[in-house]
mmCIF file of C-alpha atoms in Angstrom:
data_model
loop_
_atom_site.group_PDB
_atom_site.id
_atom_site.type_symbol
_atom_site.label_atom_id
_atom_site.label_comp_id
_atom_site.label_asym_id
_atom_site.label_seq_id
_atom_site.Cartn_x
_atom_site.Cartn_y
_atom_site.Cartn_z
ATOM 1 C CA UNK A 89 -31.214 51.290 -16.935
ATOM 2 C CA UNK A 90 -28.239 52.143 -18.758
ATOM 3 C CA UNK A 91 -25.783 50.571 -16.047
ATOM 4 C CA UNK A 92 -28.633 47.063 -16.944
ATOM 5 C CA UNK A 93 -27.719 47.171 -20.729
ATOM 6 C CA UNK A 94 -23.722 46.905 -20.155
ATOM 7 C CA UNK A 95 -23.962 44.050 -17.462
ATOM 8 C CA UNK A 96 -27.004 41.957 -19.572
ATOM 9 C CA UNK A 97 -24.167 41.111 -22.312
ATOM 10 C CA UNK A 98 -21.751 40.079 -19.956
ATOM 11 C CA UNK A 99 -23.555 37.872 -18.228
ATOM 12 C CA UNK A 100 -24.354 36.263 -21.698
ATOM 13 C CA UNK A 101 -20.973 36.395 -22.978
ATOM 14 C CA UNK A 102 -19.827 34.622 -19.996
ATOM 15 C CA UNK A 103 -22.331 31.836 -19.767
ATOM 16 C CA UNK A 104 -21.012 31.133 -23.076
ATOM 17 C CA UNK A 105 -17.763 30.102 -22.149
ATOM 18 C CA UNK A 106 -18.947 26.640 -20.510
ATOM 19 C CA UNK A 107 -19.054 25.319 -17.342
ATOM 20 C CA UNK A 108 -18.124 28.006 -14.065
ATOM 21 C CA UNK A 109 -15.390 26.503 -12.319
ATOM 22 C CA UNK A 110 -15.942 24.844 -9.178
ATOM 23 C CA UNK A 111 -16.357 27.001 -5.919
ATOM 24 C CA UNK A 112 -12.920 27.335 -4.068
ATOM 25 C CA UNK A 113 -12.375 24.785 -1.722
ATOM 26 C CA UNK A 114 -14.895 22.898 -2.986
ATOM 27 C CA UNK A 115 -13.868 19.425 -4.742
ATOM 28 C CA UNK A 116 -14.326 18.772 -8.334
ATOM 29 C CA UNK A 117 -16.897 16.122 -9.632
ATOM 30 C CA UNK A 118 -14.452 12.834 -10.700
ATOM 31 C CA UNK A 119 -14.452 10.205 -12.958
ATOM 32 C CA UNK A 120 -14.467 6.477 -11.472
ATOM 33 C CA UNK A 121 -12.749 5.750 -14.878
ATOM 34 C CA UNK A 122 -10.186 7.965 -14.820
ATOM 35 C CA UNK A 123 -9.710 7.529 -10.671
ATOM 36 C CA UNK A 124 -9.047 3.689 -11.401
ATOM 37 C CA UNK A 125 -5.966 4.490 -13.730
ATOM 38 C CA UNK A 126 -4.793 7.133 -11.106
ATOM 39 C CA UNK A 127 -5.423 4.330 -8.251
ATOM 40 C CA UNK A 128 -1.904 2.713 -9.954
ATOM 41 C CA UNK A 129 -0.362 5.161 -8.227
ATOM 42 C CA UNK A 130 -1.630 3.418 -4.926
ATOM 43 C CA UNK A 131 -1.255 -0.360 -5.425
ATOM 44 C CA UNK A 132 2.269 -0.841 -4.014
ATOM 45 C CA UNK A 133 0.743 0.336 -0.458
ATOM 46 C CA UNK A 134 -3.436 -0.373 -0.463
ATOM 47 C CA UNK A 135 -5.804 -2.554 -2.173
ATOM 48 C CA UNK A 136 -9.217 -2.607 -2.758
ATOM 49 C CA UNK A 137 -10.032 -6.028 -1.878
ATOM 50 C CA UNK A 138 -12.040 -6.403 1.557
ATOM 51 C CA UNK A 139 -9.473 -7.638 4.833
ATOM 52 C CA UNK A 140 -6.315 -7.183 2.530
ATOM 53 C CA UNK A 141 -3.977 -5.332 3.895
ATOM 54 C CA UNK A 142 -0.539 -4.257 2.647
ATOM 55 C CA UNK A 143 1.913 -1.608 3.785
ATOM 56 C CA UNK A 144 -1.644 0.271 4.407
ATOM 57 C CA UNK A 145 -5.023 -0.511 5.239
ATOM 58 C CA UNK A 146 -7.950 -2.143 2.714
ATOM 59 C CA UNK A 147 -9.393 0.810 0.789
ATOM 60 C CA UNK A 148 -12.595 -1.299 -0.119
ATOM 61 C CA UNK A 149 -14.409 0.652 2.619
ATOM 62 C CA UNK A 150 -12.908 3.593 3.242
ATOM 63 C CA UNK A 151 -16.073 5.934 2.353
ATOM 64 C CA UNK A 152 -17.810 6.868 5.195
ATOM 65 C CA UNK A 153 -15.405 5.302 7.652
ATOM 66 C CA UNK A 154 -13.630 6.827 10.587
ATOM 67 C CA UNK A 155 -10.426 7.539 9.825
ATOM 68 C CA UNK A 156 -7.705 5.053 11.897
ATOM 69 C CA UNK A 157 -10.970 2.438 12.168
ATOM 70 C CA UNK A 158 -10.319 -0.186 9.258
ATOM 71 C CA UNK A 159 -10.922 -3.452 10.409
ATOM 72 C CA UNK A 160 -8.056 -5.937 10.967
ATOM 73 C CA UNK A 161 -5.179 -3.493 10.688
ATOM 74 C CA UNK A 162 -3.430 -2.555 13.398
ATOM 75 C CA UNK A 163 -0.424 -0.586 12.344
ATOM 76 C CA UNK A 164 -2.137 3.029 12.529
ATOM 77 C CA UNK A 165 -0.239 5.671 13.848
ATOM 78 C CA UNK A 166 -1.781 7.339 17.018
ATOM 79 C CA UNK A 167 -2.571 10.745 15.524
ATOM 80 C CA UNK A 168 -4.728 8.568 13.033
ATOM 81 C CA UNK A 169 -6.440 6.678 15.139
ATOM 82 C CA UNK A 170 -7.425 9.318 17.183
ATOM 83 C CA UNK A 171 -8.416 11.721 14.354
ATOM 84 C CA UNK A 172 -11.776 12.780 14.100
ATOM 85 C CA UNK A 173 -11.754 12.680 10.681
ATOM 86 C CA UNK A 174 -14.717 10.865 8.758
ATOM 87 C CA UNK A 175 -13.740 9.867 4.877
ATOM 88 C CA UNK A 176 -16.220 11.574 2.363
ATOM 89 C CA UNK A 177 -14.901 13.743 -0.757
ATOM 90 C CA UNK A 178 -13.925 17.107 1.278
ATOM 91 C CA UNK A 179 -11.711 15.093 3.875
ATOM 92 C CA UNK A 180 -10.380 12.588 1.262
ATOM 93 C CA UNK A 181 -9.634 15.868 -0.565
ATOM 94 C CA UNK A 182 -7.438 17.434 1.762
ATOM 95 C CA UNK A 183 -5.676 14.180 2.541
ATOM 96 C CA UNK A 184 -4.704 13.110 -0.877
ATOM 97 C CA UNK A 185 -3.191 16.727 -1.512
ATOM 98 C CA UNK A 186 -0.826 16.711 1.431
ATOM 99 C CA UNK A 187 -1.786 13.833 4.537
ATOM 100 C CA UNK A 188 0.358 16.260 6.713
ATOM 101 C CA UNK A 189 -1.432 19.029 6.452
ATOM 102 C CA UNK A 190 -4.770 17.067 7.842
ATOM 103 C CA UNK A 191 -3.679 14.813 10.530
ATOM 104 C CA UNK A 192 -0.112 15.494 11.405
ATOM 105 C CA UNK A 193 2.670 13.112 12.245
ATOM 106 C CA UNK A 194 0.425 10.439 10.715
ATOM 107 C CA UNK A 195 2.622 7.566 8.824
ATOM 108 C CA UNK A 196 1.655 7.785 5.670
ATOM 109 C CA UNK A 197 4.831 8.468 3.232
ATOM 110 C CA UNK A 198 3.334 9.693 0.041
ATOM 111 C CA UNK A 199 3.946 13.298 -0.219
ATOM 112 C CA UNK A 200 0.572 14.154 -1.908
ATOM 113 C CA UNK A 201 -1.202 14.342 -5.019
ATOM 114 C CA UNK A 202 -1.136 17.614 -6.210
ATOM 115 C CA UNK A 203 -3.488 17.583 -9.454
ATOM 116 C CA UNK A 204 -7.324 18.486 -8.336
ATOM 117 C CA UNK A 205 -8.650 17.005 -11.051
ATOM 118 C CA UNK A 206 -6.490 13.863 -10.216
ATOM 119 C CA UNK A 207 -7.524 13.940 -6.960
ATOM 120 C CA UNK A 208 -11.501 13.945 -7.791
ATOM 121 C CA UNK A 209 -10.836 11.296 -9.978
ATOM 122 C CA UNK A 210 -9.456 9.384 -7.400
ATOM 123 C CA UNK A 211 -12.252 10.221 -4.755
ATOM 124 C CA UNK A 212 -15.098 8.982 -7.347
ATOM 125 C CA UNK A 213 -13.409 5.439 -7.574
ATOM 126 C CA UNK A 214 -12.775 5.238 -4.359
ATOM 127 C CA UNK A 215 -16.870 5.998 -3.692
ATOM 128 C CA UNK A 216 -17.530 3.422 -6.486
ATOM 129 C CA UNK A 217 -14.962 0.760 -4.791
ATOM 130 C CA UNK A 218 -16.994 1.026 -1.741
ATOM 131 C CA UNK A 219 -20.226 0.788 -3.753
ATOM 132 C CA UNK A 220 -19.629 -2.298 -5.190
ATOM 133 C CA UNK A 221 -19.362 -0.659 -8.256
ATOM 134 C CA UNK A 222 -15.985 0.087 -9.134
ATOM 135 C CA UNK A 223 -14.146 0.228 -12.741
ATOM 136 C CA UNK A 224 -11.534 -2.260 -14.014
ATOM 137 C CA UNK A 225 -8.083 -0.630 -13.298
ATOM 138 C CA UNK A 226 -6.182 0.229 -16.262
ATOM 139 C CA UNK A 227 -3.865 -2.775 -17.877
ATOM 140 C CA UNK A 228 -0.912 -3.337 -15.638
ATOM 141 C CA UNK A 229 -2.599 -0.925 -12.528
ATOM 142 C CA UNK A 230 -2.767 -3.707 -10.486
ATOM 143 C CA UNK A 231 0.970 -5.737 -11.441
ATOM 144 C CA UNK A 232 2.580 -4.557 -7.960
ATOM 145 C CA UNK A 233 -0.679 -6.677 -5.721
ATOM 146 C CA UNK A 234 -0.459 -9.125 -8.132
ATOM 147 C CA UNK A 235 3.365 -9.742 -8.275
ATOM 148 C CA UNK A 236 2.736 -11.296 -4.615
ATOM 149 C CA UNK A 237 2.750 -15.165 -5.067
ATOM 150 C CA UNK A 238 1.286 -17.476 -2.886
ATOM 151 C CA UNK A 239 4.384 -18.475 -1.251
ATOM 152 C CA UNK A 240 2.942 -22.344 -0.219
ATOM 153 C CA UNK A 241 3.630 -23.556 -3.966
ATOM 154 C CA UNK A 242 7.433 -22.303 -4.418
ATOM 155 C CA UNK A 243 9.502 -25.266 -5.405
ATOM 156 C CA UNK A 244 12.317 -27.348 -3.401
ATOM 157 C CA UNK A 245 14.672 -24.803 -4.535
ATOM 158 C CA UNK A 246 13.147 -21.915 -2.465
ATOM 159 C CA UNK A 247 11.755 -24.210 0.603
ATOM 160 C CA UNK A 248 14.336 -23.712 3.518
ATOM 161 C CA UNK A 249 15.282 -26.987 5.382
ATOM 162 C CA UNK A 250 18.083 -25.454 7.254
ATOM 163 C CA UNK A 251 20.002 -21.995 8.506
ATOM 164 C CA UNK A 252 23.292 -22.314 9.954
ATOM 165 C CA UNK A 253 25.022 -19.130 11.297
ATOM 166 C CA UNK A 254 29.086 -18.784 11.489
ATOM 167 C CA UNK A 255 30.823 -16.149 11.773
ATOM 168 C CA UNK A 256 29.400 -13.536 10.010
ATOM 169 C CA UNK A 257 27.567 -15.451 7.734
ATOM 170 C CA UNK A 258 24.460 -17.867 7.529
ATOM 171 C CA UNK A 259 24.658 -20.854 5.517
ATOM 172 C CA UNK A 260 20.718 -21.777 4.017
ATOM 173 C CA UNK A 261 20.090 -25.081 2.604
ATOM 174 C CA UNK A 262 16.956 -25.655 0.721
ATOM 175 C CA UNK A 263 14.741 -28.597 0.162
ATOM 176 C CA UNK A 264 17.002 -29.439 -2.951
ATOM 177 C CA UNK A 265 19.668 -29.743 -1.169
ATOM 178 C CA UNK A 266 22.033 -27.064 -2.215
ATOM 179 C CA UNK A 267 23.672 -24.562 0.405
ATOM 180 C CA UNK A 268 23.598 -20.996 -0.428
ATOM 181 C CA UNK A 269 25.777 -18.758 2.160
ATOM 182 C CA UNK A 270 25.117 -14.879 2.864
ATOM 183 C CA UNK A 271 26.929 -12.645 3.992
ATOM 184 C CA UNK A 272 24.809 -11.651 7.792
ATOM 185 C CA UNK A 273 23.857 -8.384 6.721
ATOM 186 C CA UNK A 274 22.437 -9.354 2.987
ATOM 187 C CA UNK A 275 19.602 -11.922 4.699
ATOM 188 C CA UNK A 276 16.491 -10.578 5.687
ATOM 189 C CA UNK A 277 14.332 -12.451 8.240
ATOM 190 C CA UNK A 278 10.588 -11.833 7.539
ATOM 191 C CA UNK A 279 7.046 -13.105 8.839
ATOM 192 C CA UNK A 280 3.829 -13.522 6.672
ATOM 193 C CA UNK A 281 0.698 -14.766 8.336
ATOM 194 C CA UNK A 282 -1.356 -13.896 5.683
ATOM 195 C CA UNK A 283 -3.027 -16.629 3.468
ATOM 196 C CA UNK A 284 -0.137 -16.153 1.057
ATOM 197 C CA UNK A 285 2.498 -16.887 3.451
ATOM 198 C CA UNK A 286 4.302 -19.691 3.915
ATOM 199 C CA UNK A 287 2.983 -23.218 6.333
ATOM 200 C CA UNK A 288 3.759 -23.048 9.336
ATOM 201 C CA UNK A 289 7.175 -24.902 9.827
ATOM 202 C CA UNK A 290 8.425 -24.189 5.891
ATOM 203 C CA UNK A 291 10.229 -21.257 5.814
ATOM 204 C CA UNK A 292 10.857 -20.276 2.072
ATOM 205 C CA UNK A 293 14.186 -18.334 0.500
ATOM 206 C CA UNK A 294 13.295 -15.236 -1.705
ATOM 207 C CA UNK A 295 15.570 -13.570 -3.827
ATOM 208 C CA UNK A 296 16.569 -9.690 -3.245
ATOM 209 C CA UNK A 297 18.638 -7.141 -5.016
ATOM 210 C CA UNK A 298 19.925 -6.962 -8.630
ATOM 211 C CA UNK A 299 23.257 -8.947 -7.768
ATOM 212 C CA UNK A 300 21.679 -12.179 -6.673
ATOM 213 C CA UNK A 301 23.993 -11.961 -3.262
ATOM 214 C CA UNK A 302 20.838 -10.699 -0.784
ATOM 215 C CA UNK A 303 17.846 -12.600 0.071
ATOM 216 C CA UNK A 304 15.016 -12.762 2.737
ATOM 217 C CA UNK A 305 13.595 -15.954 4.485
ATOM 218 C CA UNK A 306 9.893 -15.474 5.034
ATOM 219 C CA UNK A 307 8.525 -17.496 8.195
ATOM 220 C CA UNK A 308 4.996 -18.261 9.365
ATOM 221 C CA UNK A 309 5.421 -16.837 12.407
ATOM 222 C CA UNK A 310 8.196 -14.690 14.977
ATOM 223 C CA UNK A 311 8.530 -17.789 17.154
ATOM 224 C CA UNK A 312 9.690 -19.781 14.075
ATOM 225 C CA UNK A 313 12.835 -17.406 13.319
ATOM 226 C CA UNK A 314 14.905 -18.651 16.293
ATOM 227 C CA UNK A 315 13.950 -22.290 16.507
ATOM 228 C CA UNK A 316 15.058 -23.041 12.650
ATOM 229 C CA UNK A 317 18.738 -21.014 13.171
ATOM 230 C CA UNK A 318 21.673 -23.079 14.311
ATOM 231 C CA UNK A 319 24.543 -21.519 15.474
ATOM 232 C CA UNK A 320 27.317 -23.817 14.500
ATOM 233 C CA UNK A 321 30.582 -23.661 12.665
ATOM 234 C CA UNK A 322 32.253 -26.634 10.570
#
């Protein structure tokens, strides 16, 4: 009886503190809210928007999926797709706090997300997304997705007409009809089949770098790449 009366009060002191902290291991209860401002974190790499694919897959279904199964995107690494790893808040968990650690030599670059509470926050939007009942994102969350313009209504001034090669140098002349050389190893040769890309046969020029002297020329397709160079010198 006596050893009753000195464990009664702490058991009532204690419950007065608030809430027992989460069993180890065990993820925290998130906030959509809060998970939508830490999903800015994400944007450069993943949207949330069904078929869209970036760097990574779509995220608008990723609860409840098979990990390396998103539909449409084909750049998985093999560890990933043969993982047997199903998305819910334990797995997404252990992934978001170091992607190593749960399917190794897997492609993803981001070194982790170290903050639990972060994490949970994160997981809860994520469940939302795929509910159809996600958050806004916080003001300027989404300005990396949306910084990618629809690259059929640039202007004459970014529309390639022609790419001559000399040398070491390419010489591109736009719809405007100025000629812009590069030095070889400053021009980038891209492809974008995506809806945003560019039609097929109208190559566009995109700026690169902070000293105005590198640029990329984003095709429709591989096949166009060789068929619009011309290797020819004055």
């Amino acid at each position: 009886m006596r050893i009753a009366r000195v464990v009664l009060p702490v058991v009532l002191a204690s419950s007065s503190l608030g809430p027992v902290s989460p069993v180890a291991g065990q993820p925290l209860e998130g906030n959509p809210s809060r998970g939508a401002a830490v999903f800015g974190q994400c944007v450069a790499c993943h949207s949330v928007e069904p078929g869209v694919h970036l760097t990574g897959p779509s995220l608008a279904r990723v609860w409840g999926r098979r990990a390396g199964n998103a539909e449409g995107f084909t750049r998985y690494s093999e560890p990933l797709k043969h993982a047997a790893v199903v998305w819910d808040a334990a797995t997404l968990d252990r992934w978001l706090e170091d992607p190593q650690s749960i399917v190794p030599r897997n492609l993803m670059t981001f070194p982790g997300l170290k903050d639990a509470r972060q994490r949970a926050d994160l997981i809860a939007y994520l469940k939302a997304v795929a509910a159809g009942q996600a958050p806004p994102t916080a003001p300027g969350a989404g300005m990396m997705a949306s910084a990618r313009s629809d690259l059929k209504t640039l202007g004459p001034e970014r529309r390639v007409r022609a790419i001559r090669h000399c040398g070491d140098g390419y010489h591109v002349t736009t719809q405007d009809g100025r000629t812009i050389p590069f030095w070889e190893f400053n021009l980038r040769f891209k492809t974008d089949s995506s809806p945003m890309g560019p039609s097929r046969g109208k190559p566009v020029l995109l700026p690169a770098g902070m000293q105005g002297d590198r640029a990329s020329i984003v095709f429709a397709s591989p096949e166009e790449i060789s068929r619009t160079i011309e290797a020819k010198c004055p």
